[in-house]
Short mmCIF file of N, CA and C in Angstrom, two decimals:
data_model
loop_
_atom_site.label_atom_id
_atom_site.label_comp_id
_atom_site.label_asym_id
_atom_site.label_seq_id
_atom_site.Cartn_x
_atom_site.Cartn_y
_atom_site.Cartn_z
N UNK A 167 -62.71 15.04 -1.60
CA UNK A 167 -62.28 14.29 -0.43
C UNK A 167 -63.31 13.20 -0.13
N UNK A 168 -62.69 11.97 0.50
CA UNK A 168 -63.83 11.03 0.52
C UNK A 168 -63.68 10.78 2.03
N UNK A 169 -65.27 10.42 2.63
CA UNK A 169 -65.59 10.39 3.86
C UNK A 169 -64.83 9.10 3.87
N UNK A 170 -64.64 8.65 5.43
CA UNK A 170 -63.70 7.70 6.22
C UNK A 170 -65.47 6.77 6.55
N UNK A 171 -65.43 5.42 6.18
CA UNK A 171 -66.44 5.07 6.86
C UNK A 171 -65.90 4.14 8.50
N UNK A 172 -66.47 4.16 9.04
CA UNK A 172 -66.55 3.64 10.29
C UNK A 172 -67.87 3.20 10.96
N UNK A 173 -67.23 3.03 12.46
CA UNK A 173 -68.76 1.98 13.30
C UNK A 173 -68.53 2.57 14.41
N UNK A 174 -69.90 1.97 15.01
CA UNK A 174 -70.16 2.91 16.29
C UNK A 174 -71.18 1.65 17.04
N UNK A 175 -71.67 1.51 18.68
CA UNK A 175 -72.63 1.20 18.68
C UNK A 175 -73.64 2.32 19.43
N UNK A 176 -74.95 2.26 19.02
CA UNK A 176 -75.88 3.05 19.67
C UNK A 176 -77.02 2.48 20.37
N UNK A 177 -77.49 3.50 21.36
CA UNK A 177 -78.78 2.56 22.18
C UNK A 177 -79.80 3.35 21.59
N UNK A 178 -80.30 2.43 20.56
CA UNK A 178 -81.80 3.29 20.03
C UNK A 178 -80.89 3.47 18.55
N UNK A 179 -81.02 4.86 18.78
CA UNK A 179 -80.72 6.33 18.01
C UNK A 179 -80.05 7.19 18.69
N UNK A 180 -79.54 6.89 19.81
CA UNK A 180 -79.03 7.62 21.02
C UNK A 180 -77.55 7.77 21.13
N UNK A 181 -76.47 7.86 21.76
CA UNK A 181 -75.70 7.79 21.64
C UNK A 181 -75.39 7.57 23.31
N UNK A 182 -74.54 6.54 23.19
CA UNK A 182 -74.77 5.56 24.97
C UNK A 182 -73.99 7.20 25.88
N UNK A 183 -73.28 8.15 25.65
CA UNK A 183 -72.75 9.01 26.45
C UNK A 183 -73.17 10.38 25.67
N UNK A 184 -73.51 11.26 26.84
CA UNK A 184 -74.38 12.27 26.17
C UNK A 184 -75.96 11.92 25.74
N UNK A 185 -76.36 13.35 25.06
CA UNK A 185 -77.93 13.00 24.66
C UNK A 185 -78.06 13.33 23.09
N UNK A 186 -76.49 12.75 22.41
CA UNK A 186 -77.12 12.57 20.99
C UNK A 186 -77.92 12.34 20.36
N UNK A 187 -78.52 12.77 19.28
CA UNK A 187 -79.85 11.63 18.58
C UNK A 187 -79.36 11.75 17.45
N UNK A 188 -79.48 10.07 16.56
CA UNK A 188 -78.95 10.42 15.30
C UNK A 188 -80.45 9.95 14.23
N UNK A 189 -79.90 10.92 13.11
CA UNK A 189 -81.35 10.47 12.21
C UNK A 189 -79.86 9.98 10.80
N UNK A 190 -80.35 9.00 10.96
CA UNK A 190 -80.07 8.28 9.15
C UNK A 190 -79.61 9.37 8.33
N UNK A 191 -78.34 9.59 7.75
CA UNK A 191 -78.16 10.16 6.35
C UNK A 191 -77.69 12.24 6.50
N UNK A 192 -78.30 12.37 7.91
CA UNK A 192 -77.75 13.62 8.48
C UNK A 192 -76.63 14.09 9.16
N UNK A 193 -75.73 14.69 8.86
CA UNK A 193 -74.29 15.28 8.84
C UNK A 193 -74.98 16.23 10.20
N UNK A 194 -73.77 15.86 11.13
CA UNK A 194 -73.80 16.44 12.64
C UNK A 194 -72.54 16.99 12.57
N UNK A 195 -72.19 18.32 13.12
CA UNK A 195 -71.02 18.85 13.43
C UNK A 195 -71.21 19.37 14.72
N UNK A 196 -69.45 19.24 15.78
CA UNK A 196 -69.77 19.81 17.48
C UNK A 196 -68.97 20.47 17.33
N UNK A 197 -68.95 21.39 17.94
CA UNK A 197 -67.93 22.49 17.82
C UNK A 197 -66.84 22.56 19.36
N UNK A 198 -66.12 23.45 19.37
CA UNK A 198 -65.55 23.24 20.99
C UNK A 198 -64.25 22.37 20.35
N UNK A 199 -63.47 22.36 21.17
CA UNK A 199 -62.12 21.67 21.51
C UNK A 199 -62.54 19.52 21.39
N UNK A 200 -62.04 19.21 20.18
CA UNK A 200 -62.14 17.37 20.26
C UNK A 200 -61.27 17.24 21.16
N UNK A 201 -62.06 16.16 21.85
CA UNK A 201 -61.25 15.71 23.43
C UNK A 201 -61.97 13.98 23.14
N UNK A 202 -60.71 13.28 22.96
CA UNK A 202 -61.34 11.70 22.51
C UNK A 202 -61.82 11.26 24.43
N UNK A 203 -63.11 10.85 24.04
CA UNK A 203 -63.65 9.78 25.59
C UNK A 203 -64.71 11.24 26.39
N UNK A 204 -63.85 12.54 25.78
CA UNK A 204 -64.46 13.34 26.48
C UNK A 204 -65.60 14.15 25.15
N UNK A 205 -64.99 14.83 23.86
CA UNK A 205 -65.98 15.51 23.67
C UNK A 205 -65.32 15.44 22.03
N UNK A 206 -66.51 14.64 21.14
CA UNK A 206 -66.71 14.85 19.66
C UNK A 206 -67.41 13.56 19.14
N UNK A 207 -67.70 13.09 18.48
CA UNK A 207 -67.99 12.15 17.76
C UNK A 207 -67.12 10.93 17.87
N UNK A 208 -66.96 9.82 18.29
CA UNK A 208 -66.57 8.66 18.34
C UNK A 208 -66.80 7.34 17.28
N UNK A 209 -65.84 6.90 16.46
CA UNK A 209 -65.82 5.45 16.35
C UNK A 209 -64.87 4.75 16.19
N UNK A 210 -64.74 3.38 15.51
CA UNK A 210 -64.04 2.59 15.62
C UNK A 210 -63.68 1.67 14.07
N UNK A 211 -62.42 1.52 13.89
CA UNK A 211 -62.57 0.69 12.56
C UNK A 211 -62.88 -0.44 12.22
N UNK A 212 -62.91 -1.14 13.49
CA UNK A 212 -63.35 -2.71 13.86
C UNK A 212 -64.60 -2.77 14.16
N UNK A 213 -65.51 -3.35 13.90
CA UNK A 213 -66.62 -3.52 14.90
C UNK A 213 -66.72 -3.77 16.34
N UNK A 214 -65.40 -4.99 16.50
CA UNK A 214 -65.28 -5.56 17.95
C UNK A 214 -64.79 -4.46 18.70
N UNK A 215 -64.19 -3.82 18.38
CA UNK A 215 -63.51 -2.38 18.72
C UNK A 215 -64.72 -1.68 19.66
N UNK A 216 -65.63 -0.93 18.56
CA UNK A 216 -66.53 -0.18 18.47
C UNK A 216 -67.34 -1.02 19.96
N UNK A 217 -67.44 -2.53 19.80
CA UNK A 217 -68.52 -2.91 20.62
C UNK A 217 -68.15 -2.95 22.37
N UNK A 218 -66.27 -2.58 22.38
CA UNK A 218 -65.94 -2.79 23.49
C UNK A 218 -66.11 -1.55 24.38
N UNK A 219 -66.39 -0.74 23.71
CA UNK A 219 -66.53 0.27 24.25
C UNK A 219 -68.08 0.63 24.75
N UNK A 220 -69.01 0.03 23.64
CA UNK A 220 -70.32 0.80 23.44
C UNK A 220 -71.05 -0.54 23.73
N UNK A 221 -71.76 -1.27 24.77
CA UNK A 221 -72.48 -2.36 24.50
C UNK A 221 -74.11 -1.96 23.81
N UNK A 222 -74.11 -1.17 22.79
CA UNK A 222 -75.51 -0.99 22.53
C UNK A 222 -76.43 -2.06 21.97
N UNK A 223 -77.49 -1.40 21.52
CA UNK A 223 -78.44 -2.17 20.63
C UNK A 223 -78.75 -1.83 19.01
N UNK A 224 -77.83 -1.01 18.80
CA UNK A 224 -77.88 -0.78 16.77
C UNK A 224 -76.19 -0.80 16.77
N UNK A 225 -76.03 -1.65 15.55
CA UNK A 225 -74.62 -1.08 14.86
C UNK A 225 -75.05 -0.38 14.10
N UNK A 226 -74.25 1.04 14.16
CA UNK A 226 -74.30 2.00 13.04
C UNK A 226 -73.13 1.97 12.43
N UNK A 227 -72.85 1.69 10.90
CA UNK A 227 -71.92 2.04 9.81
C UNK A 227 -71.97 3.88 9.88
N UNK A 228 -70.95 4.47 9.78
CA UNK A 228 -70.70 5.88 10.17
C UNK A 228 -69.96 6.50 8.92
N UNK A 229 -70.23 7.65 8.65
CA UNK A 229 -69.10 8.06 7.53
C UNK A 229 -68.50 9.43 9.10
N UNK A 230 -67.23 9.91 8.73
CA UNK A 230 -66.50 10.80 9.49
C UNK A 230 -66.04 11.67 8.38
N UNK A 231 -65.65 12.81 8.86
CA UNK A 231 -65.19 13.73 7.83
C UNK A 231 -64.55 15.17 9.26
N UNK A 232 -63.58 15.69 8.17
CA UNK A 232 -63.00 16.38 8.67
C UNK A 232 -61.82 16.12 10.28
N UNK A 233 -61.67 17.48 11.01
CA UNK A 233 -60.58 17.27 12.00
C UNK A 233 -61.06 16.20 12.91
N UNK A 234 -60.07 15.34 13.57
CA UNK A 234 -60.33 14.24 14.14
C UNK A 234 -59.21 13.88 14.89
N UNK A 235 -59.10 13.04 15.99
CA UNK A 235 -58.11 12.82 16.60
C UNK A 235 -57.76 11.34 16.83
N UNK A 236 -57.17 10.68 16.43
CA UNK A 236 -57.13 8.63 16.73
C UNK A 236 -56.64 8.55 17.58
N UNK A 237 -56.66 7.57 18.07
CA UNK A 237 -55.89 6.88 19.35
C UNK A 237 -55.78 5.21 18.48
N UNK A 238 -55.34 4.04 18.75
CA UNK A 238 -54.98 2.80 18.36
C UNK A 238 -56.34 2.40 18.16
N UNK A 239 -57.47 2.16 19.00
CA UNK A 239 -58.85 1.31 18.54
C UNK A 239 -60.21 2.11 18.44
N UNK A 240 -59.94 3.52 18.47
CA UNK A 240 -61.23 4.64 18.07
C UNK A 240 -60.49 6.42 17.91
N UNK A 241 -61.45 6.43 17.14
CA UNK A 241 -60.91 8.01 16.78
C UNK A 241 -61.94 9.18 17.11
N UNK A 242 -61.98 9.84 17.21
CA UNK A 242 -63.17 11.01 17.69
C UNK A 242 -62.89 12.56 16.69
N UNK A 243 -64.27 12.30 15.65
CA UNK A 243 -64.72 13.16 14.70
C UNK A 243 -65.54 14.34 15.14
N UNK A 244 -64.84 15.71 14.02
CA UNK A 244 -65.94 16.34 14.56
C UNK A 244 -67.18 16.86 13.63
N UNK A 245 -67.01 16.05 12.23
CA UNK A 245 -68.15 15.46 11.92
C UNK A 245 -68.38 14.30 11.73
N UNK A 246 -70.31 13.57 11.84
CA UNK A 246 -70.15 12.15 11.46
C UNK A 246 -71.93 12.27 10.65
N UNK A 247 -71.96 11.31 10.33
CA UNK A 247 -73.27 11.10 10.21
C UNK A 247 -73.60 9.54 10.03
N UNK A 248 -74.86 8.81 10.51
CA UNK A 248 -75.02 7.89 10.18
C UNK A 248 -75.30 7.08 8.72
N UNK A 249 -75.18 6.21 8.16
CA UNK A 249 -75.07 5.76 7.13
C UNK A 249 -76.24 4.69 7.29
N UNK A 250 -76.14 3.67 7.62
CA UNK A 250 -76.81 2.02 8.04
C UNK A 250 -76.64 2.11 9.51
N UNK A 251 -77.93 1.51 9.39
CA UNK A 251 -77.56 0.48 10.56
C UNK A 251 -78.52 -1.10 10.95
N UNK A 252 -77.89 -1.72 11.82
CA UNK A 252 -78.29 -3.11 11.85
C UNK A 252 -78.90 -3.12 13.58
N UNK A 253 -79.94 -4.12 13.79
CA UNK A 253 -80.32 -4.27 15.15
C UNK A 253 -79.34 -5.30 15.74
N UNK A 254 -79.07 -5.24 16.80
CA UNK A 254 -77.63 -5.81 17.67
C UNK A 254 -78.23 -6.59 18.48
N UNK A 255 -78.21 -8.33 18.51
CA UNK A 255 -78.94 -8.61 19.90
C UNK A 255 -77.96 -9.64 20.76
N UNK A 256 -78.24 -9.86 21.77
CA UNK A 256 -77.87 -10.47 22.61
C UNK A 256 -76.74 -12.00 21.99
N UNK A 257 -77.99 -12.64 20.70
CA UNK A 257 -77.47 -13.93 20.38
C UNK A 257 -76.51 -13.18 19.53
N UNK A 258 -76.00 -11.98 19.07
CA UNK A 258 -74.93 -12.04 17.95
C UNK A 258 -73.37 -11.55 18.83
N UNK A 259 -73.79 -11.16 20.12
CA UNK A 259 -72.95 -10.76 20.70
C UNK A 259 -72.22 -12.09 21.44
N UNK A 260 -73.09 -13.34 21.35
CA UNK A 260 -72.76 -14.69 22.14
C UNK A 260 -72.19 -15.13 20.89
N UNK A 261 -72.39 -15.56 19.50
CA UNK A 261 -72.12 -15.81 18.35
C UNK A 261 -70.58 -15.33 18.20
N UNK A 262 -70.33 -14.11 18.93
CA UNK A 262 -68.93 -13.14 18.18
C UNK A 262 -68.29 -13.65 19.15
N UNK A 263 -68.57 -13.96 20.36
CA UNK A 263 -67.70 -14.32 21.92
C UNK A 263 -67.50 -15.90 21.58
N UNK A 264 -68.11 -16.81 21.20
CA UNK A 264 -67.49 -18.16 20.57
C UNK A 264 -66.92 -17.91 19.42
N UNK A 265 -67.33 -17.32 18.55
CA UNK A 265 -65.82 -17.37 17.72
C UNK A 265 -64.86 -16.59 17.68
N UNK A 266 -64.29 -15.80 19.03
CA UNK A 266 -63.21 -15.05 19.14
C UNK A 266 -62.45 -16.09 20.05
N UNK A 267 -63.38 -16.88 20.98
CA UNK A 267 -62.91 -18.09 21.80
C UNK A 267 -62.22 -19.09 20.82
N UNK A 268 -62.94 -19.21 19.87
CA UNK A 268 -62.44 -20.36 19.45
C UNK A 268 -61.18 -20.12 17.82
N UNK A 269 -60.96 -19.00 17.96
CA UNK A 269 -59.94 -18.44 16.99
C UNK A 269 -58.68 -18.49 18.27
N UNK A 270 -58.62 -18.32 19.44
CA UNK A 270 -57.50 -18.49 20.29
C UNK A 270 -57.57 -19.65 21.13
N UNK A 271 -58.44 -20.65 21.29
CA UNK A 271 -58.40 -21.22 22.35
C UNK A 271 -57.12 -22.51 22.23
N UNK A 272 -56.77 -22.91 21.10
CA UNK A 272 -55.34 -23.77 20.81
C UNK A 272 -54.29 -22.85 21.83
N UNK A 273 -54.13 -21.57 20.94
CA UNK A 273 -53.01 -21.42 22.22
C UNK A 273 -53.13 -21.10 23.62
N UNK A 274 -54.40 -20.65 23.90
CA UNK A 274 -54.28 -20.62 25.64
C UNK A 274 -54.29 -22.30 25.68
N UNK A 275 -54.89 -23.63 25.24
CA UNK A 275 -54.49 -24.55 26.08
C UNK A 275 -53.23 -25.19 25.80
N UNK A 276 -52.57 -24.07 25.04
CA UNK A 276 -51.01 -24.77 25.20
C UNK A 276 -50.09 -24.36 25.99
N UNK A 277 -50.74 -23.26 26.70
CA UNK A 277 -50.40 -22.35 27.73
C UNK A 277 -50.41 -22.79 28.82
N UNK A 278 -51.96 -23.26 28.52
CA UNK A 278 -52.70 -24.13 30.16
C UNK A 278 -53.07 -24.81 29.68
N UNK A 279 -52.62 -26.18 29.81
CA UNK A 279 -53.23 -27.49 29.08
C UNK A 279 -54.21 -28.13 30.50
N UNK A 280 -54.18 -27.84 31.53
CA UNK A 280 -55.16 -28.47 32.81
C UNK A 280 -56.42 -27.36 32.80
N UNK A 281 -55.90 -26.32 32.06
CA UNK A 281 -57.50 -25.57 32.51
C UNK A 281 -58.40 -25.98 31.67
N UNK A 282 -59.39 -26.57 31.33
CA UNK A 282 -60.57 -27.23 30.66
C UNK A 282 -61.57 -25.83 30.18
N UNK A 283 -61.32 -24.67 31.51
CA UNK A 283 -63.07 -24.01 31.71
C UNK A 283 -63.24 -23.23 30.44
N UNK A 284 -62.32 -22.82 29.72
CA UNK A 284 -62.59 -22.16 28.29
C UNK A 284 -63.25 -23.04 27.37
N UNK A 285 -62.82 -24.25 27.07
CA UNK A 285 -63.32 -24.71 26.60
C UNK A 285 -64.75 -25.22 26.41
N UNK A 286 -64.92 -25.80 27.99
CA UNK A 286 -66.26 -25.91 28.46
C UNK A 286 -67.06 -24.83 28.59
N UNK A 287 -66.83 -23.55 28.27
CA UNK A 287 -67.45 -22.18 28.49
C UNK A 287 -67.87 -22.11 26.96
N UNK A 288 -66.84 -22.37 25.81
CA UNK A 288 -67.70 -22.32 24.94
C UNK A 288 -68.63 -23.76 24.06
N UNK A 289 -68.59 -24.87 24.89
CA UNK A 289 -69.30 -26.01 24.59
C UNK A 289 -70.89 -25.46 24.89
N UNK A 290 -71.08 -24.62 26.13
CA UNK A 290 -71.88 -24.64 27.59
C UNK A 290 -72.66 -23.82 26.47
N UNK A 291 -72.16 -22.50 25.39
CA UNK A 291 -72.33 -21.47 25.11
C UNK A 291 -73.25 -21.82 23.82
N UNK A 292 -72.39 -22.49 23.14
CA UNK A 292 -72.88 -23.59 21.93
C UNK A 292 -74.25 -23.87 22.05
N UNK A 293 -74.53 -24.89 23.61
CA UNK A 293 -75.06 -25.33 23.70
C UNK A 293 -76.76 -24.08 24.07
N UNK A 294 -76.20 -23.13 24.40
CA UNK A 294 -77.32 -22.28 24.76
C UNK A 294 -77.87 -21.50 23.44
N UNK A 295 -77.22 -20.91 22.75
CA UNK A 295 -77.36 -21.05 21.24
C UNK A 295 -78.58 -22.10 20.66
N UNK A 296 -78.24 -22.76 20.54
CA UNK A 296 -79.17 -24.01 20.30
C UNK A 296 -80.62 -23.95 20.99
N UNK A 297 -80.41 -24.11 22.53
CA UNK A 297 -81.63 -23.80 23.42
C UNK A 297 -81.32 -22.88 24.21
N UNK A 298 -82.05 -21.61 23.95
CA UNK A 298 -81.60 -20.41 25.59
C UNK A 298 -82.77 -20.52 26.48
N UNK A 299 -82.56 -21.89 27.04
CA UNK A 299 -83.71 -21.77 28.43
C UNK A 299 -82.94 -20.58 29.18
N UNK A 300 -83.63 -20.85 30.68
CA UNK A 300 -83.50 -20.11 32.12
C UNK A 300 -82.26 -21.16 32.38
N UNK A 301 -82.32 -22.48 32.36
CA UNK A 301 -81.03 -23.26 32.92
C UNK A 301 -80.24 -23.04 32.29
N UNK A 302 -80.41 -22.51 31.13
CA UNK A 302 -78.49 -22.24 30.01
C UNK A 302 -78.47 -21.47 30.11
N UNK A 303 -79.17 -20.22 30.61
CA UNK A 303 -78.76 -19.27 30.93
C UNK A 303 -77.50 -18.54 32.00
N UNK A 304 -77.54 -18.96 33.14
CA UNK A 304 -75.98 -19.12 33.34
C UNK A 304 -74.98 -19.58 33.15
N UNK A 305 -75.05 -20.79 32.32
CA UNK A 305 -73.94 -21.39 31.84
C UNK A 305 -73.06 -20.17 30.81
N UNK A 306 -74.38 -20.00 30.03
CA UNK A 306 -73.93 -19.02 28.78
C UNK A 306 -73.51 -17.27 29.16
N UNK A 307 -73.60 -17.14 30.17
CA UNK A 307 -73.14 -16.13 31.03
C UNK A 307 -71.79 -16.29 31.52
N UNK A 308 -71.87 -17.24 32.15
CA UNK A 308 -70.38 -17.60 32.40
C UNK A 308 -69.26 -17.71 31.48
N UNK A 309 -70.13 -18.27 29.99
CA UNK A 309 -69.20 -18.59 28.93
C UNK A 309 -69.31 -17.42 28.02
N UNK A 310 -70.00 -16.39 28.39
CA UNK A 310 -70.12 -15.45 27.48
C UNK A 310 -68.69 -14.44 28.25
N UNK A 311 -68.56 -14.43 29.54
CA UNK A 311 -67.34 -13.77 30.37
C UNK A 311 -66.48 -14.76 29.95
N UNK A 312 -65.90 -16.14 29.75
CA UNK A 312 -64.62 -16.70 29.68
C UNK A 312 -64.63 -16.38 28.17
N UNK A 313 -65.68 -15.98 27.16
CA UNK A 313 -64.91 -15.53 25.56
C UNK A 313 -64.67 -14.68 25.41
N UNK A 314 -65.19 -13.55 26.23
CA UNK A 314 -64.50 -12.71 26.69
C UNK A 314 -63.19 -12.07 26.74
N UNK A 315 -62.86 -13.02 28.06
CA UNK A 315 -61.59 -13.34 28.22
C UNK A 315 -60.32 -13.73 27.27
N UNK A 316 -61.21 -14.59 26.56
CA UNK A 316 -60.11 -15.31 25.69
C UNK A 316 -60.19 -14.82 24.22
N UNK A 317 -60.90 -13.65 23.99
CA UNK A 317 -60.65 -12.75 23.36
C UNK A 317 -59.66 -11.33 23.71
N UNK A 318 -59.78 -11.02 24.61
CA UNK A 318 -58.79 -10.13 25.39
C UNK A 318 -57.52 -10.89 25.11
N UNK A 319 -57.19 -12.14 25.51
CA UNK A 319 -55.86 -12.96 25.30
C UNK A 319 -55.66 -12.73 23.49
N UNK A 320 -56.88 -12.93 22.84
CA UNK A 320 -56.40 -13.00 21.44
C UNK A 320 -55.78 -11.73 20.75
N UNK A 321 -56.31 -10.53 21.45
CA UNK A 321 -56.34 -8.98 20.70
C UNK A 321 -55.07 -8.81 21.55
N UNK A 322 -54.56 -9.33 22.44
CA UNK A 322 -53.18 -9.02 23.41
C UNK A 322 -51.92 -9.66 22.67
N UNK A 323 -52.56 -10.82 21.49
CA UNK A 323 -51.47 -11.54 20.95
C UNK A 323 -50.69 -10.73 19.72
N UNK A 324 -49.76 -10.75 19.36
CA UNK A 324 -48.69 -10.25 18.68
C UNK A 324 -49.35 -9.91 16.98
N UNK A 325 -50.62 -10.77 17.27
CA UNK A 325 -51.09 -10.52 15.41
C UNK A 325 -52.50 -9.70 15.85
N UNK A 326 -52.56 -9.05 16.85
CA UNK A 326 -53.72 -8.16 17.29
C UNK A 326 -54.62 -7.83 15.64
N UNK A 327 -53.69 -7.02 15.27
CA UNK A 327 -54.15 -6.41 14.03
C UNK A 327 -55.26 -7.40 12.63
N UNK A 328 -54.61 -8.72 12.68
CA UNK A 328 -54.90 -9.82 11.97
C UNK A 328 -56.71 -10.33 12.40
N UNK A 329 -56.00 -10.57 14.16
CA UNK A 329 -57.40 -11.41 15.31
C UNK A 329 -58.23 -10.06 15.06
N UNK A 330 -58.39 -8.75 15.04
CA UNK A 330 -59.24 -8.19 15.12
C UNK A 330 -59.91 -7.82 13.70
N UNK A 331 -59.00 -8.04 12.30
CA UNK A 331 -59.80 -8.04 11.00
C UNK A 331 -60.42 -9.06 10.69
N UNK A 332 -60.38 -10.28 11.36
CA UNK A 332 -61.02 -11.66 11.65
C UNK A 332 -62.10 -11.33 11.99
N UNK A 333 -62.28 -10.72 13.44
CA UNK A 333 -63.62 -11.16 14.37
C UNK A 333 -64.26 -9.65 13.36
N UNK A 334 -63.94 -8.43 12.43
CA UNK A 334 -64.28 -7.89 11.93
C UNK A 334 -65.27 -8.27 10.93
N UNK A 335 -64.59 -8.84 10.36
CA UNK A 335 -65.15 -9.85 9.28
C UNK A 335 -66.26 -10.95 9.06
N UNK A 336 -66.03 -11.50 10.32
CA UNK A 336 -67.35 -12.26 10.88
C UNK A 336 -68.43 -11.74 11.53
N UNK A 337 -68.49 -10.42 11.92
CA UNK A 337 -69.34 -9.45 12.04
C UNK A 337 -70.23 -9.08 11.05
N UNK A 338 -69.17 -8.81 9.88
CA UNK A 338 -70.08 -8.65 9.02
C UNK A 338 -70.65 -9.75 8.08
N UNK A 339 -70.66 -11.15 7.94
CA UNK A 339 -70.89 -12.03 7.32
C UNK A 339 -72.10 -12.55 8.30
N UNK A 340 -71.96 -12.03 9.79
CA UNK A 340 -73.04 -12.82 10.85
C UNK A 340 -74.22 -12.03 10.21
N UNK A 341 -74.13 -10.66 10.03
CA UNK A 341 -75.00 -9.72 9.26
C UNK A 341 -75.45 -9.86 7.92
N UNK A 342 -75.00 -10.41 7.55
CA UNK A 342 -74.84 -10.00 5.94
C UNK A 342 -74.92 -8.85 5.26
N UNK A 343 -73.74 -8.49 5.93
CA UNK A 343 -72.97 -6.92 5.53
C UNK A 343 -72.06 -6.83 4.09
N UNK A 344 -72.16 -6.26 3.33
CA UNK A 344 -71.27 -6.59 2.37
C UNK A 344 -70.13 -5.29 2.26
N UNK A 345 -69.08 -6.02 2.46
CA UNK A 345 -67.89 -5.21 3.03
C UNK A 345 -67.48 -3.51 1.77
#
């Protein structure tokens, strides 16, 4: 049988709910009744997935094995163990929020052709990228909530499945993950 790989995010080595600790390469099993949100091992097949849930500071690549329960954007194992992982920072999470903005932003302004602020949210965002003073710093806050947004609009659109093996994908190329 071959393990399922998957993603997760973690704070540390930690696991953001509960007082997991994971060590690299070690197979964890919980016992008790899997209850997804409530009680087993958690991840996600997307990264963006994984990150909406978990704002940590490591992506962990995950292998899963055995009984498990899915739901549409995470499944909960009741074994996992860590595989890789990558440090998560701030600029890759602004990096993934402009280009989820800018994979939908044609059709929200054909939606709303007078609203400008998406756009300008990810010019503002661009622009902080480049320089992250204290003054771009709210801009890029603001524009880090409208890609947000206009990622929510994209994963709501009819090719969900497509927009989210996209922003998947560029996850791992922002990394240089090799798929």
């Amino acid at each position: 049988m071959t393990n399922k790989k998957m993603w997760k995010f973690l704070k540390g080595m930690k696991s953001a709910n509960g007082d997991h600790r994971w060590a690299k390469g070690k197979w964890y099993r919980i016992d008790g009744e899997l209850d997804i949100c409530v009680h087993g091992f958690h991840a996600s097949a997307f990264i963006p997935d994984a990150l909406g849930f978990v704002q940590g500071d490591t992506l962990a690549c995950v292998e899963v094995r055995g009984e498990h329960i899915d739901q549409s954007n995470k499944s909960c194992y009741r074994e996992m163990r860590v595989v890789k992982t990558w440090k998560w920072t701030k600029m890759h999470s602004v990096k993934l929020a402009i280009f989820a903005a800018e994979l939908c932003i044609e059709d929200y302004e054909s939606k709303y052709p007078d609203d400008s602020r998406p756009r300008q949210a990810i010019e503002a965002t661009k622009a902080w990228l480049k320089n992250p003073s204290g003054s771009a710093e709210s801009a890029a806050r603001i524009a880090e909530s409208a890609a947000s947004a206009a990622r929510s609009v994209a994963s709501a659109a009819s090719a969900e499945s497509a927009a989210m093996t996209t922003l998947h994908k560029f996850v791992l190329k922002m990394l240089k993950v090799k798929p």
